[in-house]
mmCIF file of C-alpha atoms in Angstrom:
data_model
loop_
_atom_site.group_PDB
_atom_site.id
_atom_site.type_symbol
_atom_site.label_atom_id
_atom_site.label_comp_id
_atom_site.label_asym_id
_atom_site.label_seq_id
_atom_site.Cartn_x
_atom_site.Cartn_y
_atom_site.Cartn_z
ATOM 1 C CA MET I 1 -35.819 121.835 -22.236
ATOM 2 C CA ASP I 2 -34.882 118.475 -20.757
ATOM 3 C CA GLU I 3 -35.080 119.560 -17.100
ATOM 4 C CA PRO I 4 -38.841 120.293 -17.026
ATOM 5 C CA LEU I 5 -39.492 116.914 -18.635
ATOM 6 C CA ALA I 6 -37.564 115.171 -15.862
ATOM 7 C CA ASN I 7 -39.539 117.037 -13.221
ATOM 8 C CA ASN I 8 -42.822 116.181 -14.925
ATOM 9 C CA THR I 9 -42.014 112.466 -14.892
ATOM 10 C CA GLU I 10 -41.140 112.499 -11.212
ATOM 11 C CA GLU I 11 -44.123 114.554 -10.060
ATOM 12 C CA PRO I 12 -46.782 111.870 -10.728
ATOM 13 C CA ASN I 13 -44.653 109.350 -8.799
ATOM 14 C CA ILE I 14 -44.486 111.676 -5.799
ATOM 15 C CA THR I 15 -48.231 112.317 -6.004
ATOM 16 C CA GLU I 16 -48.922 108.590 -6.297
ATOM 17 C CA THR I 17 -46.736 107.846 -3.269
ATOM 18 C CA LYS I 18 -48.504 110.494 -1.175
ATOM 19 C CA GLY I 19 -51.891 109.150 -2.248
ATOM 20 C CA ARG I 20 -50.886 105.599 -1.353
ATOM 21 C CA LEU I 21 -49.588 106.721 2.032
ATOM 22 C CA ARG I 22 -52.857 108.588 2.692
ATOM 23 C CA ARG I 23 -54.919 105.509 1.802
ATOM 24 C CA ARG I 24 -52.806 103.337 4.069
ATOM 25 C CA LEU I 25 -53.211 105.742 6.982
ATOM 26 C CA ILE I 26 -56.981 105.840 6.450
ATOM 27 C CA THR I 27 -57.075 102.029 6.331
ATOM 28 C CA LEU I 28 -55.031 101.812 9.530
ATOM 29 C CA ALA I 29 -57.324 104.314 11.286
ATOM 30 C CA CYS I 30 -60.415 102.318 10.245
ATOM 31 C CA MET I 31 -58.808 99.107 11.514
ATOM 32 C CA LEU I 32 -58.030 100.692 14.889
ATOM 33 C CA ILE I 33 -61.608 101.975 15.186
ATOM 34 C CA ALA I 34 -62.975 98.530 14.296
ATOM 35 C CA ALA I 35 -60.629 96.903 16.839
ATOM 36 C CA GLY I 36 -61.881 99.315 19.493
ATOM 37 C CA LEU I 37 -65.486 98.420 18.712
ATOM 38 C CA VAL I 38 -64.739 94.693 18.897
ATOM 39 C CA ALA I 39 -62.958 95.182 22.230
ATOM 40 C CA ALA I 40 -65.855 97.267 23.579
ATOM 41 C CA VAL I 41 -68.487 94.604 22.844
ATOM 42 C CA THR I 42 -66.326 91.702 24.060
ATOM 43 C CA PRO I 43 -67.735 90.342 27.353
ATOM 44 C CA ASP I 44 -65.420 90.735 30.354
ATOM 45 C CA ASP I 45 -63.516 87.621 31.375
ATOM 46 C CA SER I 46 -64.190 87.236 35.092
ATOM 47 C CA ALA I 47 -61.052 85.132 35.513
ATOM 48 C CA LEU I 48 -58.822 88.118 34.651
ATOM 49 C CA THR I 49 -57.926 90.951 36.994
ATOM 50 C CA LYS I 50 -59.853 94.098 36.171
ATOM 51 C CA PRO I 51 -57.123 96.455 34.858
ATOM 52 C CA TYR I 52 -55.591 93.736 32.702
ATOM 53 C CA ALA I 53 -58.980 92.560 31.388
ATOM 54 C CA TYR I 54 -59.185 95.750 29.296
ATOM 55 C CA ILE I 55 -55.734 95.116 27.818
ATOM 56 C CA SER I 56 -56.716 91.554 26.952
ATOM 57 C CA ALA I 57 -59.915 92.781 25.268
ATOM 58 C CA ALA I 58 -57.900 95.348 23.268
ATOM 59 C CA LEU I 59 -55.442 92.666 22.118
ATOM 60 C CA GLY I 60 -58.383 90.470 21.127
ATOM 61 C CA GLY I 61 -59.964 93.256 19.098
ATOM 62 C CA LEU I 62 -56.675 94.042 17.347
ATOM 63 C CA TYR I 63 -55.866 90.482 16.300
ATOM 64 C CA PHE I 64 -59.475 89.843 15.230
ATOM 65 C CA VAL I 65 -59.396 92.846 12.878
ATOM 66 C CA ALA I 66 -55.860 92.129 11.612
ATOM 67 C CA TRP I 67 -56.737 88.543 10.739
ATOM 68 C CA SER I 68 -60.056 89.544 9.154
ATOM 69 C CA VAL I 69 -58.531 92.264 6.973
ATOM 70 C CA SER I 70 -55.670 89.952 5.924
ATOM 71 C CA PHE I 71 -57.995 88.168 3.464
ATOM 72 C CA TRP I 72 -58.729 91.308 1.456
ATOM 73 C CA PRO I 73 -55.348 92.186 -0.152
ATOM 74 C CA GLN I 74 -55.309 89.017 -2.268
ATOM 75 C CA VAL I 75 -58.859 89.547 -3.534
ATOM 76 C CA LEU I 76 -58.208 93.224 -4.328
ATOM 77 C CA LEU I 77 -54.865 92.486 -6.004
ATOM 78 C CA ASN I 78 -56.393 89.804 -8.230
ATOM 79 C CA LYS I 79 -59.105 92.269 -9.276
ATOM 80 C CA GLN I 80 -56.528 94.996 -9.894
ATOM 81 C CA ARG I 81 -54.239 92.775 -12.005
ATOM 82 C CA LYS I 82 -57.078 90.825 -13.730
ATOM 83 C CA THR I 83 -55.067 87.660 -13.147
ATOM 84 C CA THR I 84 -54.146 85.282 -10.332
ATOM 85 C CA VAL I 85 -50.711 84.367 -11.722
ATOM 86 C CA GLY I 86 -48.314 84.315 -8.785
ATOM 87 C CA LEU I 87 -50.915 82.892 -6.410
ATOM 88 C CA SER I 88 -50.626 79.155 -5.788
ATOM 89 C CA PRO I 89 -53.932 77.451 -6.676
ATOM 90 C CA ASP I 90 -53.016 74.740 -4.144
ATOM 91 C CA PHE I 91 -52.929 77.330 -1.361
ATOM 92 C CA ALA I 92 -56.209 78.909 -2.494
ATOM 93 C CA VAL I 93 -58.112 75.615 -2.669
ATOM 94 C CA LEU I 94 -56.657 74.253 0.587
ATOM 95 C CA ASN I 95 -57.418 77.515 2.369
ATOM 96 C CA ALA I 96 -61.059 77.507 1.218
ATOM 97 C CA PHE I 97 -61.487 73.864 2.261
ATOM 98 C CA ALA I 98 -59.934 74.538 5.679
ATOM 99 C CA PHE I 99 -62.259 77.440 6.419
ATOM 100 C CA ALA I 100 -65.287 75.517 5.168
ATOM 101 C CA ALA I 101 -64.462 72.790 7.695
ATOM 102 C CA TYR I 102 -63.708 75.277 10.472
ATOM 103 C CA SER I 103 -66.853 77.316 9.782
ATOM 104 C CA ALA I 104 -69.027 74.212 10.077
ATOM 105 C CA TYR I 105 -67.260 73.289 13.333
ATOM 106 C CA THR I 106 -67.547 76.770 14.862
ATOM 107 C CA LEU I 107 -71.110 77.442 13.727
ATOM 108 C CA ALA I 108 -72.366 74.104 15.080
ATOM 109 C CA LEU I 109 -70.684 74.618 18.461
ATOM 110 C CA TYR I 110 -72.204 78.090 18.679
ATOM 111 C CA ALA I 111 -75.739 77.554 17.387
ATOM 112 C CA SER I 112 -76.696 73.882 17.798
ATOM 113 C CA PRO I 113 -78.220 72.981 21.217
ATOM 114 C CA ARG I 114 -77.636 69.296 20.454
ATOM 115 C CA ILE I 115 -73.926 69.795 19.748
ATOM 116 C CA ARG I 116 -73.479 72.069 22.752
ATOM 117 C CA HIS I 117 -75.105 69.462 24.978
ATOM 118 C CA GLN I 118 -72.806 66.718 23.646
ATOM 119 C CA TYR I 119 -69.756 68.952 24.146
ATOM 120 C CA LYS I 120 -70.760 69.796 27.722
ATOM 121 C CA ARG I 121 -71.276 66.120 28.523
ATOM 122 C CA HIS I 122 -67.710 65.360 27.414
ATOM 123 C CA HIS I 123 -65.941 68.418 28.855
ATOM 124 C CA ASP I 124 -68.103 69.458 31.840
ATOM 125 C CA HIS I 125 -68.477 72.969 30.456
ATOM 126 C CA ALA I 126 -70.103 74.672 27.473
ATOM 127 C CA PRO I 127 -67.993 75.369 24.359
ATOM 128 C CA GLU I 128 -66.255 78.741 24.538
ATOM 129 C CA VAL I 129 -67.277 79.914 21.077
ATOM 130 C CA ARG I 130 -68.331 83.534 20.657
ATOM 131 C CA PHE I 131 -70.344 85.249 17.958
ATOM 132 C CA ALA I 132 -67.153 87.037 16.823
ATOM 133 C CA ASP I 133 -65.569 83.625 16.156
ATOM 134 C CA VAL I 134 -68.503 82.686 13.908
ATOM 135 C CA LEU I 135 -68.290 85.995 12.035
ATOM 136 C CA PHE I 136 -64.560 85.590 11.483
ATOM 137 C CA CYS I 137 -64.931 82.052 10.110
ATOM 138 C CA LEU I 138 -67.769 82.920 7.746
ATOM 139 C CA HIS I 139 -65.956 86.054 6.530
ATOM 140 C CA ALA I 140 -62.785 84.018 5.932
ATOM 141 C CA LEU I 141 -64.755 81.318 4.098
ATOM 142 C CA LEU I 142 -66.441 83.908 1.878
ATOM 143 C CA LEU I 143 -63.222 85.640 0.828
ATOM 144 C CA SER I 144 -61.202 82.440 0.402
ATOM 145 C CA SER I 145 -64.021 81.115 -1.812
ATOM 146 C CA VAL I 146 -64.021 84.365 -3.797
ATOM 147 C CA THR I 147 -60.272 83.899 -4.340
ATOM 148 C CA VAL I 148 -60.854 80.405 -5.752
ATOM 149 C CA GLY I 149 -63.596 81.876 -7.957
ATOM 150 C CA GLN I 150 -61.154 84.525 -9.219
ATOM 151 C CA ILE I 151 -58.745 81.785 -10.313
ATOM 152 C CA ALA I 152 -61.524 80.218 -12.390
ATOM 153 C CA TYR I 153 -62.731 83.585 -13.743
ATOM 154 C CA TYR I 154 -59.460 85.318 -14.618
ATOM 155 C CA ASP I 155 -57.210 82.428 -15.633
ATOM 156 C CA GLY I 156 -59.196 79.197 -15.573
ATOM 157 C CA PHE I 157 -58.182 75.996 -13.820
ATOM 158 C CA ALA I 158 -56.594 74.787 -17.057
ATOM 159 C CA LYS I 159 -53.870 77.409 -16.497
ATOM 160 C CA GLN I 160 -54.011 77.589 -12.689
ATOM 161 C CA LYS I 161 -54.719 73.947 -11.838
ATOM 162 C CA PRO I 162 -54.289 72.515 -8.325
ATOM 163 C CA SER I 163 -51.525 69.902 -8.180
ATOM 164 C CA ARG I 164 -52.118 66.176 -7.757
ATOM 165 C CA PRO I 165 -50.858 66.121 -4.147
ATOM 166 C CA ALA I 166 -53.336 68.876 -3.251
ATOM 167 C CA ARG I 167 -56.228 67.105 -4.992
ATOM 168 C CA TYR I 168 -55.373 63.738 -3.438
ATOM 169 C CA GLY I 169 -54.921 65.343 -0.034
ATOM 170 C CA LEU I 170 -58.328 67.001 -0.186
ATOM 171 C CA ALA I 171 -59.919 63.726 -1.330
ATOM 172 C CA ALA I 172 -58.303 61.897 1.593
ATOM 173 C CA LEU I 173 -59.572 64.479 4.090
ATOM 174 C CA ALA I 174 -63.080 64.311 2.609
ATOM 175 C CA LEU I 175 -63.029 60.497 2.888
ATOM 176 C CA TYR I 176 -61.855 60.795 6.490
ATOM 177 C CA VAL I 177 -64.800 63.055 7.368
ATOM 178 C CA ALA I 178 -67.226 60.793 5.479
ATOM 179 C CA GLY I 179 -65.858 57.715 7.250
ATOM 180 C CA THR I 180 -66.209 59.419 10.636
ATOM 181 C CA ALA I 181 -69.812 60.293 9.802
ATOM 182 C CA ILE I 182 -70.536 56.632 8.995
ATOM 183 C CA VAL I 183 -68.881 54.988 12.003
ATOM 184 C CA GLY I 184 -69.275 57.834 14.533
ATOM 185 C CA HIS I 185 -71.821 57.565 17.308
ATOM 186 C CA GLU I 186 -72.626 61.255 17.625
ATOM 187 C CA ALA I 187 -72.463 64.421 15.553
ATOM 188 C CA LEU I 188 -69.730 65.919 17.753
ATOM 189 C CA GLN I 189 -67.269 63.348 16.382
ATOM 190 C CA ILE I 190 -67.871 64.636 12.864
ATOM 191 C CA LEU I 191 -67.115 68.167 14.040
ATOM 192 C CA TYR I 192 -63.904 66.981 15.663
ATOM 193 C CA ALA I 193 -62.945 65.383 12.337
ATOM 194 C CA LEU I 194 -63.568 68.714 10.599
ATOM 195 C CA SER I 195 -61.386 70.527 13.148
ATOM 196 C CA TYR I 196 -58.578 67.999 12.595
ATOM 197 C CA CYS I 197 -58.841 68.669 8.858
ATOM 198 C CA LYS I 198 -58.404 72.393 9.535
ATOM 199 C CA MET I 199 -55.320 71.671 11.643
ATOM 200 C CA ALA I 200 -53.792 69.354 9.030
ATOM 201 C CA VAL I 201 -54.327 71.867 6.220
ATOM 202 C CA THR I 202 -52.890 74.754 8.265
ATOM 203 C CA PHE I 203 -49.646 72.837 8.751
ATOM 204 C CA CYS I 204 -49.104 72.375 5.009
ATOM 205 C CA LYS I 205 -51.141 74.960 3.042
ATOM 206 C CA TYR I 206 -48.346 77.551 2.895
ATOM 207 C CA LEU I 207 -45.773 75.171 1.414
ATOM 208 C CA PRO I 208 -47.109 75.337 -2.192
ATOM 209 C CA GLN I 209 -46.951 79.159 -2.164
ATOM 210 C CA LEU I 210 -43.479 79.147 -0.649
ATOM 211 C CA LEU I 211 -42.268 76.751 -3.355
ATOM 212 C CA LEU I 212 -43.988 78.728 -6.124
ATOM 213 C CA ASN I 213 -42.234 81.931 -5.032
ATOM 214 C CA TYR I 214 -38.935 80.005 -4.992
ATOM 215 C CA ARG I 215 -39.427 78.606 -8.505
ATOM 216 C CA ARG I 216 -40.471 81.991 -9.954
ATOM 217 C CA ARG I 217 -37.845 83.918 -7.966
ATOM 218 C CA SER I 218 -40.608 86.434 -7.320
ATOM 219 C CA THR I 219 -43.456 87.252 -4.930
ATOM 220 C CA VAL I 220 -45.461 89.228 -7.498
ATOM 221 C CA GLY I 221 -49.080 88.119 -7.314
ATOM 222 C CA TRP I 222 -48.752 87.270 -3.606
ATOM 223 C CA PRO I 223 -49.383 90.550 -1.736
ATOM 224 C CA ILE I 224 -47.123 91.177 1.218
ATOM 225 C CA ASP I 225 -49.936 93.080 2.974
ATOM 226 C CA ASN I 226 -51.771 89.855 3.801
ATOM 227 C CA ILE I 227 -48.592 88.389 5.325
ATOM 228 C CA LEU I 228 -47.943 91.476 7.445
ATOM 229 C CA LEU I 229 -51.531 91.415 8.705
ATOM 230 C CA ASP I 230 -51.494 87.655 9.309
ATOM 231 C CA PHE I 231 -48.240 87.886 11.277
ATOM 232 C CA THR I 232 -49.614 90.826 13.280
ATOM 233 C CA GLY I 233 -52.766 88.872 14.122
ATOM 234 C CA GLY I 234 -50.800 85.765 15.090
ATOM 235 C CA ALA I 235 -48.346 87.701 17.244
ATOM 236 C CA LEU I 236 -51.109 89.580 19.082
ATOM 237 C CA SER I 237 -53.140 86.392 19.581
ATOM 238 C CA THR I 238 -50.126 84.547 20.999
ATOM 239 C CA LEU I 239 -49.238 87.523 23.194
ATOM 240 C CA GLN I 240 -52.785 87.656 24.551
ATOM 241 C CA LEU I 241 -52.755 83.928 25.334
ATOM 242 C CA ILE I 242 -49.422 84.157 27.183
ATOM 243 C CA LEU I 243 -50.440 87.265 29.140
ATOM 244 C CA ASP I 244 -53.825 85.763 30.041
ATOM 245 C CA CYS I 245 -52.125 82.644 31.395
ATOM 246 C CA ALA I 246 -49.627 84.733 33.337
ATOM 247 C CA ASN I 247 -52.386 86.936 34.769
ATOM 248 C CA GLN I 248 -54.281 83.882 36.028
ATOM 249 C CA ASN I 249 -51.083 82.014 37.000
ATOM 250 C CA ASP I 250 -52.545 79.106 35.039
ATOM 251 C CA TRP I 251 -50.713 77.830 31.950
ATOM 252 C CA SER I 252 -53.291 75.217 31.011
ATOM 253 C CA GLY I 253 -54.434 77.561 28.225
ATOM 254 C CA ILE I 254 -51.228 76.583 26.420
ATOM 255 C CA SER I 255 -50.433 73.125 27.812
ATOM 256 C CA GLY I 256 -54.071 72.041 27.460
ATOM 257 C CA ASP I 257 -54.255 73.033 23.784
ATOM 258 C CA VAL I 258 -50.740 72.628 22.440
ATOM 259 C CA VAL I 259 -52.029 71.980 18.913
ATOM 260 C CA LYS I 260 -53.804 75.334 18.693
ATOM 261 C CA PHE I 261 -50.774 77.151 20.092
ATOM 262 C CA GLY I 262 -48.510 75.248 17.706
ATOM 263 C CA LEU I 263 -50.682 76.148 14.720
ATOM 264 C CA GLY I 264 -50.397 79.847 15.557
ATOM 265 C CA VAL I 265 -46.619 79.636 15.875
ATOM 266 C CA THR I 266 -46.376 77.600 12.646
ATOM 267 C CA SER I 267 -48.299 80.257 10.716
ATOM 268 C CA MET I 268 -45.986 82.977 12.041
ATOM 269 C CA VAL I 269 -42.908 80.958 11.018
ATOM 270 C CA PHE I 270 -44.234 80.726 7.457
ATOM 271 C CA ASP I 271 -45.043 84.453 7.548
ATOM 272 C CA VAL I 272 -41.408 85.187 8.411
ATOM 273 C CA LEU I 273 -40.252 83.016 5.501
ATOM 274 C CA PHE I 274 -42.555 84.929 3.132
ATOM 275 C CA LEU I 275 -41.214 88.238 4.463
ATOM 276 C CA VAL I 276 -37.651 87.059 3.810
ATOM 277 C CA GLN I 277 -38.608 86.050 0.268
ATOM 278 C CA HIS I 278 -40.275 89.404 -0.429
ATOM 279 C CA TYR I 279 -37.859 91.835 1.193
ATOM 280 C CA VAL I 280 -34.527 89.975 0.945
ATOM 281 C CA LEU I 281 -34.399 87.174 -1.632
ATOM 282 C CA TYR I 282 -36.784 88.378 -4.347
ATOM 283 C CA ARG I 283 -37.061 92.112 -3.835
ATOM 284 C CA PRO I 284 -39.692 93.863 -6.025
ATOM 285 C CA VAL I 285 -38.360 95.064 -9.387
ATOM 286 C CA PRO I 286 -39.081 98.613 -10.621
ATOM 287 C CA ALA I 287 -42.436 99.150 -12.308
ATOM 288 C CA GLY I 288 -42.477 98.972 -16.100
ATOM 289 C CA THR I 289 -39.340 96.842 -16.442
ATOM 290 C CA SER I 290 -39.312 93.704 -18.555
ATOM 291 C CA GLU I 291 -38.974 91.577 -15.410
ATOM 292 C CA ALA I 292 -42.103 93.120 -13.934
ATOM 293 C CA LEU I 293 -44.080 92.705 -17.145
ATOM 294 C CA LEU I 294 -43.068 89.043 -17.350
ATOM 295 C CA ASP I 295 -44.706 88.553 -13.976
ATOM 296 C CA GLY I 296 -48.018 89.585 -15.504
ATOM 297 C CA VAL I 297 -48.379 93.010 -13.885
ATOM 298 C CA ASP I 298 -47.403 96.495 -14.937
ATOM 299 C CA GLY I 299 -45.267 96.992 -11.884
ATOM 300 C CA GLY I 300 -43.054 94.810 -9.783
ATOM 301 C CA GLU I 301 -44.527 95.629 -6.383
ATOM 302 C CA ASP I 302 -47.957 94.489 -5.224
ATOM 303 C CA LEU I 303 -49.514 97.441 -3.406
ATOM 304 C CA VAL I 304 -53.239 97.147 -2.896
ATOM 305 C CA VAL I 305 -53.915 100.217 -0.803
#
């Protein structure tokens, strides 16, 4: 009589695994289709040789979709668990602030004739900001803001309160932008200040989450899907930049914007550290165990799809 019971307990797990695999395959197929659409509507870069231009457009579509989708796992996981425990509130608030600043910068460079004229006067060419860049920024701002809202809704800032360094850092950045607006001679300087804020936050926003995982000895509440997607997007973006420079035999795309290149590499370094934490140092515990329940979720592994 015991053998059928054992089979019955294993069967739902097998069914659940197959269902999860099917959902992941469907998600991957949708991402590839979306990447193809983005690549198809991307204007050809006349500076690139024709066969390679299609490869560059495909890489651009892939990293655009990977980065865009990377914001969803955290939102879906928070909704699934009905809590944001395991997510650093410092990271969430810093991330939302960074994309608010970057969205204002990108949108103004794309849509404001006054800003575009000022930029062209300084750089002898129009800003290379595309509609896809604006969509990405606004989408990222929306979902990062939703994540901050989930902290307030599910747990409250009394339980998930940003640390003093994060609050003071944000206040300092806000004062820097306000000071630039007061003493600056043109609106473009304010936008530059906002872009510098985005850069500064990107260099340090992952540290609170890395330290939180270390203190908890767990990555539960911090979905590994968003890290895998973020690393994929960063790797493809960097690969595209290097190949574009090689195709044109012009490396000014890297040497002329070392900060942007450095930010991409920095994000990938942090992604690798998160992957080591998740898969090596603090491997997920089996679902239903006391360790998993202490982490605030009925299961040790965060699987959104």
